[in-house]
PDB file of C-alpha atoms and ligand atoms in Angstrom:
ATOM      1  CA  UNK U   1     -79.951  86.954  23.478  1.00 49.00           C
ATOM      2  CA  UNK U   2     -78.868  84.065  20.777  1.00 54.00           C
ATOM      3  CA  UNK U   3     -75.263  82.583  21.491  1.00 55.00           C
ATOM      4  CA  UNK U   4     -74.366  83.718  18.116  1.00 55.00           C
ATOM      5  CA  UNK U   5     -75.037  87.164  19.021  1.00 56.00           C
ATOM      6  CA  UNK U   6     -73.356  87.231  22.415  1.00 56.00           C
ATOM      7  CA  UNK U   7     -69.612  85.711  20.468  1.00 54.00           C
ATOM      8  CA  UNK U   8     -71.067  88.416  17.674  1.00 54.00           C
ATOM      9  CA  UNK U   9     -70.558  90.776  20.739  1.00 55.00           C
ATOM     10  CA  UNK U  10     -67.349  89.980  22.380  1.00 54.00           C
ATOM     11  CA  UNK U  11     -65.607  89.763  18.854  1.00 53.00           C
ATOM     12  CA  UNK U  12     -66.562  93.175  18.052  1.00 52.00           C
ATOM     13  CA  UNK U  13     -65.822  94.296  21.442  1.00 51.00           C
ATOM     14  CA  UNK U  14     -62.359  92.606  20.977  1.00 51.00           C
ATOM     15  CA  UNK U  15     -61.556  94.069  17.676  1.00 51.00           C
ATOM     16  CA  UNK U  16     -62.495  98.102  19.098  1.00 52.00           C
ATOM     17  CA  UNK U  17     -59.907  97.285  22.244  1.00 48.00           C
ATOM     18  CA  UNK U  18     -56.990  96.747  20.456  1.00 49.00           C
ATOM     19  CA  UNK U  19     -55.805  99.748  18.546  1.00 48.00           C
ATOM     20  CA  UNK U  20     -56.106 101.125  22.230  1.00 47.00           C
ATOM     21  CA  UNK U  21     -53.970  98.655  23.568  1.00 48.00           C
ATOM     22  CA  UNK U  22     -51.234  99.521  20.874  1.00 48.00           C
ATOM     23  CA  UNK U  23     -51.031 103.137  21.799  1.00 59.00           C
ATOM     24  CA  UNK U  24     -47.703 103.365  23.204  1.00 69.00           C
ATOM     25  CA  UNK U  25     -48.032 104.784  26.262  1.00 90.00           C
ATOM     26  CA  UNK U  26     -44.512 104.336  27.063  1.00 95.00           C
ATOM     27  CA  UNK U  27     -41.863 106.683  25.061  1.00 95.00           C
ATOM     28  CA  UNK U  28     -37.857 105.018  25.078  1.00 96.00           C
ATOM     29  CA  UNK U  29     -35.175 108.569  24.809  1.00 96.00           C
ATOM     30  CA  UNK U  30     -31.467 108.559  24.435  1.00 95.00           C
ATOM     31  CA  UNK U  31     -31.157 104.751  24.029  1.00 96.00           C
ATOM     32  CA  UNK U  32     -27.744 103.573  23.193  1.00 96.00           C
ATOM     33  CA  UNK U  33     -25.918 100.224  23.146  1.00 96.00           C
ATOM     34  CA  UNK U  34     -22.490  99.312  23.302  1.00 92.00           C
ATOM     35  CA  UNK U  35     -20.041  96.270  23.573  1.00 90.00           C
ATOM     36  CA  UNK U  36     -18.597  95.343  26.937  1.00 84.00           C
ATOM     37  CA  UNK U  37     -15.082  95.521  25.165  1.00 73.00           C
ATOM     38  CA  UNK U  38     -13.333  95.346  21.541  1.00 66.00           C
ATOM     39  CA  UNK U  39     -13.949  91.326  21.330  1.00 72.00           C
ATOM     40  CA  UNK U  40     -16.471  91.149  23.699  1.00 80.00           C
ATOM     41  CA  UNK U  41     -19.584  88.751  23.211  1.00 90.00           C
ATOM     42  CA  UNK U  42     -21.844  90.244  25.360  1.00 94.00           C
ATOM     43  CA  UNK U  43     -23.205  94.133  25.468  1.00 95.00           C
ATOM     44  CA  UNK U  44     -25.568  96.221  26.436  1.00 96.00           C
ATOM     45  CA  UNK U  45     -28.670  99.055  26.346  1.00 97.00           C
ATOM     46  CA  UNK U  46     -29.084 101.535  28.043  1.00 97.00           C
ATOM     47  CA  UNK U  47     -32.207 104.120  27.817  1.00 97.00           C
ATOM     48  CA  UNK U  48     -34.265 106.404  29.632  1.00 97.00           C
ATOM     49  CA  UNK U  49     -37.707 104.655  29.679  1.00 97.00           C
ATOM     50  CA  UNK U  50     -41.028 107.469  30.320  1.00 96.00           C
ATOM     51  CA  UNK U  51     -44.362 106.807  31.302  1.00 96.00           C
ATOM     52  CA  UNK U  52     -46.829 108.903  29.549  1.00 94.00           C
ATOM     53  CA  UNK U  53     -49.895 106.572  30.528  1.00 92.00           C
ATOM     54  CA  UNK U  54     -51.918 107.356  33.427  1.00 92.00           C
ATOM     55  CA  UNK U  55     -50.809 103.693  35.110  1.00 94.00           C
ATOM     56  CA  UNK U  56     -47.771 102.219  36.490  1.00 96.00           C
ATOM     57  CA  UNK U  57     -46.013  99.800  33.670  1.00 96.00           C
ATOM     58  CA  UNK U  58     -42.946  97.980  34.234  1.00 96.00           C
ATOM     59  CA  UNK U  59     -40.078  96.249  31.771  1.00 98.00           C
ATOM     60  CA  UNK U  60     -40.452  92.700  31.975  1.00 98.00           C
ATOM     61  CA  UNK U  61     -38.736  91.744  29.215  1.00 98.00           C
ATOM     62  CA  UNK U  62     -36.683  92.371  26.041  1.00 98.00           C
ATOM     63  CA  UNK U  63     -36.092  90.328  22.321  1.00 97.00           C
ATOM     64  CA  UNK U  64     -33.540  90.593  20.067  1.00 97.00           C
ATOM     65  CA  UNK U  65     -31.633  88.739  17.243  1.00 96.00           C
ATOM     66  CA  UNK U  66     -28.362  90.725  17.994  1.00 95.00           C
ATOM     67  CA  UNK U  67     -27.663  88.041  20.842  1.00 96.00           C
ATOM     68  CA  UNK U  68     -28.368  84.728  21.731  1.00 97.00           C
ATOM     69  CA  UNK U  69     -29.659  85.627  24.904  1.00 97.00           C
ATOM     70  CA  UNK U  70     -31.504  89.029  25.710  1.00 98.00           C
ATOM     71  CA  UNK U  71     -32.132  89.332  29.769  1.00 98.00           C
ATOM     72  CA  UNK U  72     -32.945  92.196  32.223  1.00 98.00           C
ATOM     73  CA  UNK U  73     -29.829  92.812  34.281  1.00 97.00           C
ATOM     74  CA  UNK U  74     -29.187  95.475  37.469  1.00 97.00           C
ATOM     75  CA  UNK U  75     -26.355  95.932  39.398  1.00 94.00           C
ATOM     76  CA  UNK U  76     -26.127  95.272  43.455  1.00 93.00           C
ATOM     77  CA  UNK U  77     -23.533  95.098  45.823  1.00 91.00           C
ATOM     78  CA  UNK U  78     -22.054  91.715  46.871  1.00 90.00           C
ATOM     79  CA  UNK U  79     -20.698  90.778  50.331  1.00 92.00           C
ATOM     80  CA  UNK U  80     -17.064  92.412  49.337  1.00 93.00           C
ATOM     81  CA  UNK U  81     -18.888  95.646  48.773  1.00 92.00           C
ATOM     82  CA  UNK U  82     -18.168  95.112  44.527  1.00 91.00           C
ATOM     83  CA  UNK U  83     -21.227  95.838  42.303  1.00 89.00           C
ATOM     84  CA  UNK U  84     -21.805  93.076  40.506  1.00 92.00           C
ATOM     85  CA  UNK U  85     -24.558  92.022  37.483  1.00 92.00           C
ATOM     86  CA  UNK U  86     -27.511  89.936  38.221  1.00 95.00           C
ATOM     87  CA  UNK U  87     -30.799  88.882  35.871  1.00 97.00           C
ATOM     88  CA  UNK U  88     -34.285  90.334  37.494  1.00 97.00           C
ATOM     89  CA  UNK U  89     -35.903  87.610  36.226  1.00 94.00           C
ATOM     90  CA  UNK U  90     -39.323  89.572  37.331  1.00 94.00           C
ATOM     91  CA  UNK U  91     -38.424  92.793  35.581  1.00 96.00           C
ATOM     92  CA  UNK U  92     -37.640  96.058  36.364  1.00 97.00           C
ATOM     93  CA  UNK U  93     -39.608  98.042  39.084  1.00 95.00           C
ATOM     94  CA  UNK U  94     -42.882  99.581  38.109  1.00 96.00           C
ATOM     95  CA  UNK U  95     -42.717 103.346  36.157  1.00 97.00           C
ATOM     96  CA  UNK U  96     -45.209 105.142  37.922  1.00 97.00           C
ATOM     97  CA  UNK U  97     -47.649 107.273  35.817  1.00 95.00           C
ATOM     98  CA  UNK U  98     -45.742 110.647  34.507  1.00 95.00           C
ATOM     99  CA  UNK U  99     -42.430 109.391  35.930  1.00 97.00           C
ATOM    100  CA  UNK U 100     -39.110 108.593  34.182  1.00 97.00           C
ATOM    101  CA  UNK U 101     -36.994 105.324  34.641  1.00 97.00           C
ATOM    102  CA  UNK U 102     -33.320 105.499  33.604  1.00 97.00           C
ATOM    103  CA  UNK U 103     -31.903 102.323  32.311  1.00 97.00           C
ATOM    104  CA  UNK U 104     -27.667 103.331  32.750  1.00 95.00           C
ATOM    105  CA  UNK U 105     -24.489 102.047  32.860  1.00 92.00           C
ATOM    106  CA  UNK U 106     -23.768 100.673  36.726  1.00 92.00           C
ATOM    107  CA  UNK U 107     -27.699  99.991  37.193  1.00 95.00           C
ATOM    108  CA  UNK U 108     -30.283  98.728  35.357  1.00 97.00           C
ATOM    109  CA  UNK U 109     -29.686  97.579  31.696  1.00 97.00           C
ATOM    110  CA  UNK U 110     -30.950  95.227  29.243  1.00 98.00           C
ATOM    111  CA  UNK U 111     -28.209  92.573  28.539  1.00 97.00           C
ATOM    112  CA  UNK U 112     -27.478  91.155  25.422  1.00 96.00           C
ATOM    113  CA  UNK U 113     -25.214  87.537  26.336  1.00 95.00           C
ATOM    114  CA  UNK U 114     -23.628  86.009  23.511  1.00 95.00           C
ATOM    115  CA  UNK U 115     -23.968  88.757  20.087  1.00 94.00           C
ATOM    116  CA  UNK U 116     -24.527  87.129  16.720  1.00 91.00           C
ATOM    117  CA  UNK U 117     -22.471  89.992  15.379  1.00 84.00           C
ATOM    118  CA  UNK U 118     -20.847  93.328  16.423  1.00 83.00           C
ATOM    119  CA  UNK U 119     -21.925  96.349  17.791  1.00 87.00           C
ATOM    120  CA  UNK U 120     -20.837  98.544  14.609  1.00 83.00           C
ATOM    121  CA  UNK U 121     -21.366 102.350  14.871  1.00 80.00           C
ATOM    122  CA  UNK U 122     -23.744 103.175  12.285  1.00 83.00           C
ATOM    123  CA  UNK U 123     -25.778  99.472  12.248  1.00 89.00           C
ATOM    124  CA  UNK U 124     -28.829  99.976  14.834  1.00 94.00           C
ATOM    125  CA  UNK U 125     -29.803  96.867  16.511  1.00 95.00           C
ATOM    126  CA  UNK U 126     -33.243  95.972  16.822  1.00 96.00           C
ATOM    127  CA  UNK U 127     -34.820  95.190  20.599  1.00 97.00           C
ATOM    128  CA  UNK U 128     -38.032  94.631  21.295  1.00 97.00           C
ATOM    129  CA  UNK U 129     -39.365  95.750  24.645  1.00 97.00           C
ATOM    130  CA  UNK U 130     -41.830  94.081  26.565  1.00 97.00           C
ATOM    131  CA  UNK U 131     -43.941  96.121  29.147  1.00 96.00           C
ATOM    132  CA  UNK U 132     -46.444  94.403  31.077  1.00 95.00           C
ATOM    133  CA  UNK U 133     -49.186  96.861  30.437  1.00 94.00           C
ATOM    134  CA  UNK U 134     -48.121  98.745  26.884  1.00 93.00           C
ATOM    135  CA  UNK U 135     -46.813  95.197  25.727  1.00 94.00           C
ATOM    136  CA  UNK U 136     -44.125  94.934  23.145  1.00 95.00           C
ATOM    137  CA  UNK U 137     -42.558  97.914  21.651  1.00 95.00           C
ATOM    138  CA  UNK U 138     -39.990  97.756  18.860  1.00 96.00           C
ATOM    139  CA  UNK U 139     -36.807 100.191  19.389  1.00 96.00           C
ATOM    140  CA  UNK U 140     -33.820 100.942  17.027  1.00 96.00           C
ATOM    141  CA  UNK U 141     -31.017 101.632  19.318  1.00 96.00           C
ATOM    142  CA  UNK U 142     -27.747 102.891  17.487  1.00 95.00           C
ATOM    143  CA  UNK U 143     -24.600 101.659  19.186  1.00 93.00           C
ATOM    144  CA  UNK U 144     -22.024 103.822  20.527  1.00 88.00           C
ATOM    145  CA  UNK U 145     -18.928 104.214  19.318  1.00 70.00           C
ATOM    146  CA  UNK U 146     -16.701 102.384  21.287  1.00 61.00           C
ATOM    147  CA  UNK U 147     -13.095 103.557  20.470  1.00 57.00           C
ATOM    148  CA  UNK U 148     -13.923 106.914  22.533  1.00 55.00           C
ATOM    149  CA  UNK U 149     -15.218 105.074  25.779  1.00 51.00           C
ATOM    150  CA  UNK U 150     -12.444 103.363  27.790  1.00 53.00           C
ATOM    151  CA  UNK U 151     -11.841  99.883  26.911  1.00 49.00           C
ATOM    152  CA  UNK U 152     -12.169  99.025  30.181  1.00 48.00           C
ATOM    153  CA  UNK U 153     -15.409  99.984  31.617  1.00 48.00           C
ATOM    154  CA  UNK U 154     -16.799  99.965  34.735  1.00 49.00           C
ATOM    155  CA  UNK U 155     -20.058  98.476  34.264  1.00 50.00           C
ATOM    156  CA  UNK U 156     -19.720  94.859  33.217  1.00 52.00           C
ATOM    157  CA  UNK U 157     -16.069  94.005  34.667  1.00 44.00           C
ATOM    158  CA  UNK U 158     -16.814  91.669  37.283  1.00 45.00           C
ATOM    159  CA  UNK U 159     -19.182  89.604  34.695  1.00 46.00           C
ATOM    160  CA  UNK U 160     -16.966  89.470  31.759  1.00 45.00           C
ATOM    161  CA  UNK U 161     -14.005  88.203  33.843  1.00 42.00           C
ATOM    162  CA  UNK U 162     -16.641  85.460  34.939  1.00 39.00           C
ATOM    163  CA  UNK U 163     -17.961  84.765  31.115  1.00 40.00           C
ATOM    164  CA  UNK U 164     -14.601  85.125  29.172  1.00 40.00           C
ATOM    165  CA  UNK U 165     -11.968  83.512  30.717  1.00 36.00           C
TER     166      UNK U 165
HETATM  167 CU1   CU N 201     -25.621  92.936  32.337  1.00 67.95          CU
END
């Protein structure tokens, strides 16, 4: 076989793989995002992530223009027994195959530090989601209206005090 036909080959090969590889195997429910207070600069989202492939996938990462900084954040339990935020760097555990994993408010959430605007009620804000097997996915998640949630939530208290003041 020529060289020309083998790259002939691998091109074509290439070309057939990827409409595969951009069915979503991965379906985001009940995603929501909200401010961590009236003035805040940072927020959150918050979503039930399911697995519909027949492989383990994992969140590894997440864009977005709403904030300066978009990072994978959980919540664990310092020294003094308070939960507090940290980045997973290496993104989120793996979704097995058929299985559900529930981004939500105390655990695992994708962090938004610094917003470029607000969080207005009607205004979706844009994320994209990297997986390390479906790759990106683009989500519109509509933020939550904020004036019926208790300004001061429990989620993000210990890191706002930290980032504000
Ligand atoms: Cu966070």
């Amino acid at each position: 076989m020529s060289l020309t036909k083998t790259l002939g080959v691998a091109a074509a090969a290439l070309t057939f793989a990827l409409p595969a590889f951009a069915e979503s195997k991965i379906m985001i429910e009940d995603a929501y995002a909200r401010a961590a207070g009236m003035n805040a600069m940072a927020g959150a989202a918050f979503m039930q992530i399911m697995n519909m492939g027949d492989e383990d996938d994992r969140l590894i990462g997440a864009k977005s223009d709403i904030a300066k900084r978009v990072e994978l954040h959980t919540h664990i339990e310092n020294a003094e027994g308070v939960m507090q935020m940290v980045e997973v760097e290496e993104g989120f555990p793996p979704v097995a195959a058929g299985s559900t994993h529930m981004l939500q408010r105390g655990g695992d959430h994708v962090m938004f530090m610094g917003l470029n605007g607000t969080l207005e009620h009607g205004s979706n804000v844009t994320v994209t989601l990297v997986f390390e097997k479906a790759g990106e996915m683009v989500v519109e998640i509509p933020p939550v209206d904020l004036e019926r949630k208790p300004m001061h939530g429990m989620s993000h208290g210990s890191m706002d005090q930290g980032s504000d003041s």
